Structures are given as structure tokens and as C-alpha cells.
Amino acid sequence: MGQKIRWGIIGLGNIAHNFVKDLAMVNDAEIIAVASRNIEKANQFASQYHVKQAFGSYESLLQCEEVDVVYIATPHTFHVSVALMAMNYKKNVLCEKPLGVNKDEVERMIACARENKVFLMEALWSRFNPAI
């Protein structure tokens, strides 16, 4: 097996807990960092899931060179700002739905992904369901 894809999680609410459990079933993926605006919450989450690094700010995680891709699990009103910041740090982004709250936000995110040559995707699992 080749090198694992190294994930960071931004926003550590209920959906992030589900994501960690699902990602555990992916052989070539590894969660190496988590971030919350509250360092205690980040430390607790990291301890619960045996994650190597915990950060008390989103930007600190984005500065971590070990992170290849970030999963954004913040409230949807923060998606655009966090995604733009992540992509400007040259991080690939999987963003919880909705990607943005309006067309302008989504267009800005797509433009930023193109400009920085990074991957951007909305976490819409049903798109990959074989039945669909």
C-alpha cells in the first residue's frame, strides 16, 4: 500500500464524529489533525480518536504541512471563509453540505480552487451511491 492520504478535520461537532468513524473504513486514509476554536474540545476529540495533533484554531491546522486534505464540518455559514482559507494554504477540501449558502459563495470557492490548483468537493455521499 502507498502513502496514506492525511486528513485534517475542521469543526468537531456531531458530523465530525460520524466522519471519523466512516473514514476509519478507508484503507489509504489517516486523520492526523483536528481543529476547533476551543483547544479543550480539540484535545478531547483527538484523544477519543487517537489523532496525533489537535489545534485551537483553524488556521493553525492549515499551517500543518502534514495535512493533505481538510474536511470542513463547521456550521454552514462558515463554509466559505474556512474553505477559502484552506485552499489559499494549498489544501484540498471536502466540505460538508451545503458547499455555500448562495451562488456567489460557491462561485468564489470554485474560482479559488482553480487558482490554487486544489481539489474542492461538497460532501454529498448520495452522489456516489451505486443505486443513484
Short mmCIF file of C-alpha atoms in Angstrom, two decimals:
data_model
loop_
_atom_site.label_atom_id
_atom_site.label_comp_id
_atom_site.label_asym_id
_atom_site.label_seq_id
_atom_site.Cartn_x
_atom_site.Cartn_y
_atom_site.Cartn_z
CA MET A 1 0.00 0.00 0.00
CA GLY A 2 1.25 3.51 -0.83
CA GLN A 3 1.31 6.57 1.32
CA LYS A 4 -1.92 7.34 3.13
CA ILE A 5 -3.91 10.48 2.45
CA ARG A 6 -3.51 12.63 5.56
CA TRP A 7 -6.71 14.32 6.70
CA GLY A 8 -7.40 17.25 8.97
CA ILE A 9 -10.86 17.94 10.36
CA ILE A 10 -12.06 21.49 10.98
CA GLY A 11 -15.13 21.79 13.20
CA LEU A 12 -15.68 18.98 15.69
CA GLY A 13 -19.43 18.65 16.16
CA ASN A 14 -21.60 15.57 15.67
CA ILE A 15 -20.99 15.30 11.93
CA ALA A 16 -17.22 15.19 12.50
CA HIS A 17 -17.67 12.19 14.82
CA ASN A 18 -19.57 10.38 12.05
CA PHE A 19 -16.89 11.30 9.51
CA VAL A 20 -14.10 9.86 11.67
CA LYS A 21 -15.96 6.57 12.03
CA ASP A 22 -16.62 6.37 8.29
CA LEU A 23 -13.08 7.33 7.30
CA ALA A 24 -11.76 4.52 9.53
CA MET A 25 -13.08 2.12 6.86
CA VAL A 26 -10.89 3.71 4.16
CA ASN A 27 -7.56 1.89 3.94
CA ASP A 28 -5.49 4.70 2.44
CA ALA A 29 -6.73 7.47 4.73
CA GLU A 30 -5.48 8.68 8.08
CA ILE A 31 -6.73 11.52 10.29
CA ILE A 32 -3.67 13.28 11.61
CA ALA A 33 -5.04 16.61 12.86
CA VAL A 34 -8.21 18.19 14.19
CA ALA A 35 -9.11 21.80 14.91
CA SER A 36 -11.72 23.58 16.94
CA ARG A 37 -11.96 27.18 18.11
CA ASN A 38 -11.78 25.59 21.58
CA ILE A 39 -8.48 23.80 22.27
CA GLU A 40 -10.02 21.70 25.05
CA LYS A 41 -12.61 20.36 22.62
CA ALA A 42 -9.89 19.67 20.05
CA ASN A 43 -7.76 17.83 22.62
CA GLN A 44 -10.73 15.76 23.76
CA PHE A 45 -11.69 14.82 20.19
CA ALA A 46 -8.08 13.95 19.31
CA SER A 47 -7.76 11.79 22.41
CA GLN A 48 -11.04 9.98 21.72
CA TYR A 49 -9.99 9.07 18.17
CA HIS A 50 -6.21 8.75 18.69
CA VAL A 51 -5.41 11.69 16.42
CA LYS A 52 -1.80 12.89 16.50
CA GLN A 53 -2.38 16.67 16.55
CA ALA A 54 -5.04 18.99 17.95
CA PHE A 55 -5.26 22.72 17.25
CA GLY A 56 -7.19 25.54 18.90
CA SER A 57 -7.57 27.46 15.65
CA TYR A 58 -8.46 26.53 12.10
CA GLU A 59 -5.51 28.43 10.66
CA SER A 60 -3.07 26.50 12.85
CA LEU A 61 -4.27 23.25 11.33
CA LEU A 62 -4.00 24.70 7.83
CA GLN A 63 -0.38 25.64 8.51
CA CYS A 64 0.40 21.99 9.30
CA GLU A 65 2.40 20.67 6.37
CA GLU A 66 1.43 17.07 7.13
CA VAL A 67 -2.24 17.69 6.21
CA ASP A 68 -3.09 16.86 2.59
CA VAL A 69 -6.84 17.47 2.69
CA VAL A 70 -9.28 19.02 5.13
CA TYR A 71 -12.82 18.03 5.90
CA ILE A 72 -14.83 21.11 6.85
CA ALA A 73 -17.56 20.31 9.35
CA THR A 74 -18.27 23.78 10.68
CA PRO A 75 -21.75 25.33 10.63
CA HIS A 76 -22.65 26.10 7.00
CA THR A 77 -22.38 29.87 7.45
CA PHE A 78 -18.61 29.39 7.95
CA HIS A 79 -18.02 27.06 4.99
CA VAL A 80 -16.97 29.74 2.52
CA SER A 81 -14.49 31.51 4.79
CA VAL A 82 -12.88 28.30 6.04
CA ALA A 83 -12.75 26.72 2.58
CA LEU A 84 -11.18 29.81 1.01
CA MET A 85 -8.59 29.98 3.78
CA ALA A 86 -7.82 26.26 3.38
CA MET A 87 -7.42 26.50 -0.38
CA ASN A 88 -5.20 29.56 -0.05
CA TYR A 89 -2.98 27.33 2.11
CA LYS A 90 -2.99 24.89 -0.83
CA LYS A 91 -5.11 22.33 1.00
CA ASN A 92 -7.58 20.10 -0.80
CA VAL A 93 -11.09 20.47 0.60
CA LEU A 94 -14.03 18.19 1.28
CA CYS A 95 -16.74 20.49 2.59
CA GLU A 96 -19.88 19.37 4.35
CA LYS A 97 -23.10 20.33 2.61
CA PRO A 98 -24.16 22.84 1.65
CA LEU A 99 -20.94 23.94 -0.03
CA GLY A 100 -22.05 27.57 0.25
CA VAL A 101 -25.22 29.39 1.18
CA ASN A 102 -25.63 31.07 -2.22
CA LYS A 103 -24.35 31.04 -5.79
CA ASP A 104 -21.78 33.80 -5.16
CA GLU A 105 -20.12 31.84 -2.33
CA VAL A 106 -19.91 28.68 -4.41
CA GLU A 107 -18.51 30.54 -7.42
CA ARG A 108 -15.85 32.14 -5.20
CA MET A 109 -14.91 28.73 -3.81
CA ILE A 110 -14.63 27.18 -7.27
CA ALA A 111 -12.51 30.08 -8.52
CA CYS A 112 -10.21 29.75 -5.51
CA ALA A 113 -9.82 26.01 -6.07
CA ARG A 114 -8.88 26.61 -9.70
CA GLU A 115 -6.48 29.41 -8.82
CA ASN A 116 -4.71 27.30 -6.20
CA LYS A 117 -4.94 24.06 -8.22
CA VAL A 118 -6.55 22.15 -5.36
CA PHE A 119 -9.43 19.70 -5.13
CA LEU A 120 -12.78 21.01 -3.85
CA MET A 121 -15.84 18.85 -3.29
CA GLU A 122 -19.11 19.00 -1.41
CA ALA A 123 -19.57 16.01 0.92
CA LEU A 124 -22.69 14.70 -0.76
CA TRP A 125 -22.34 10.95 -0.25
CA SER A 126 -25.50 10.08 -2.14
CA ARG A 127 -23.77 11.18 -5.37
CA PHE A 128 -21.63 8.05 -5.07
CA ASN A 129 -24.36 5.62 -4.05
CA PRO A 130 -24.49 2.87 -6.71
CA ALA A 131 -28.30 2.96 -6.65
CA ILE A 132 -28.24 6.58 -7.83
#
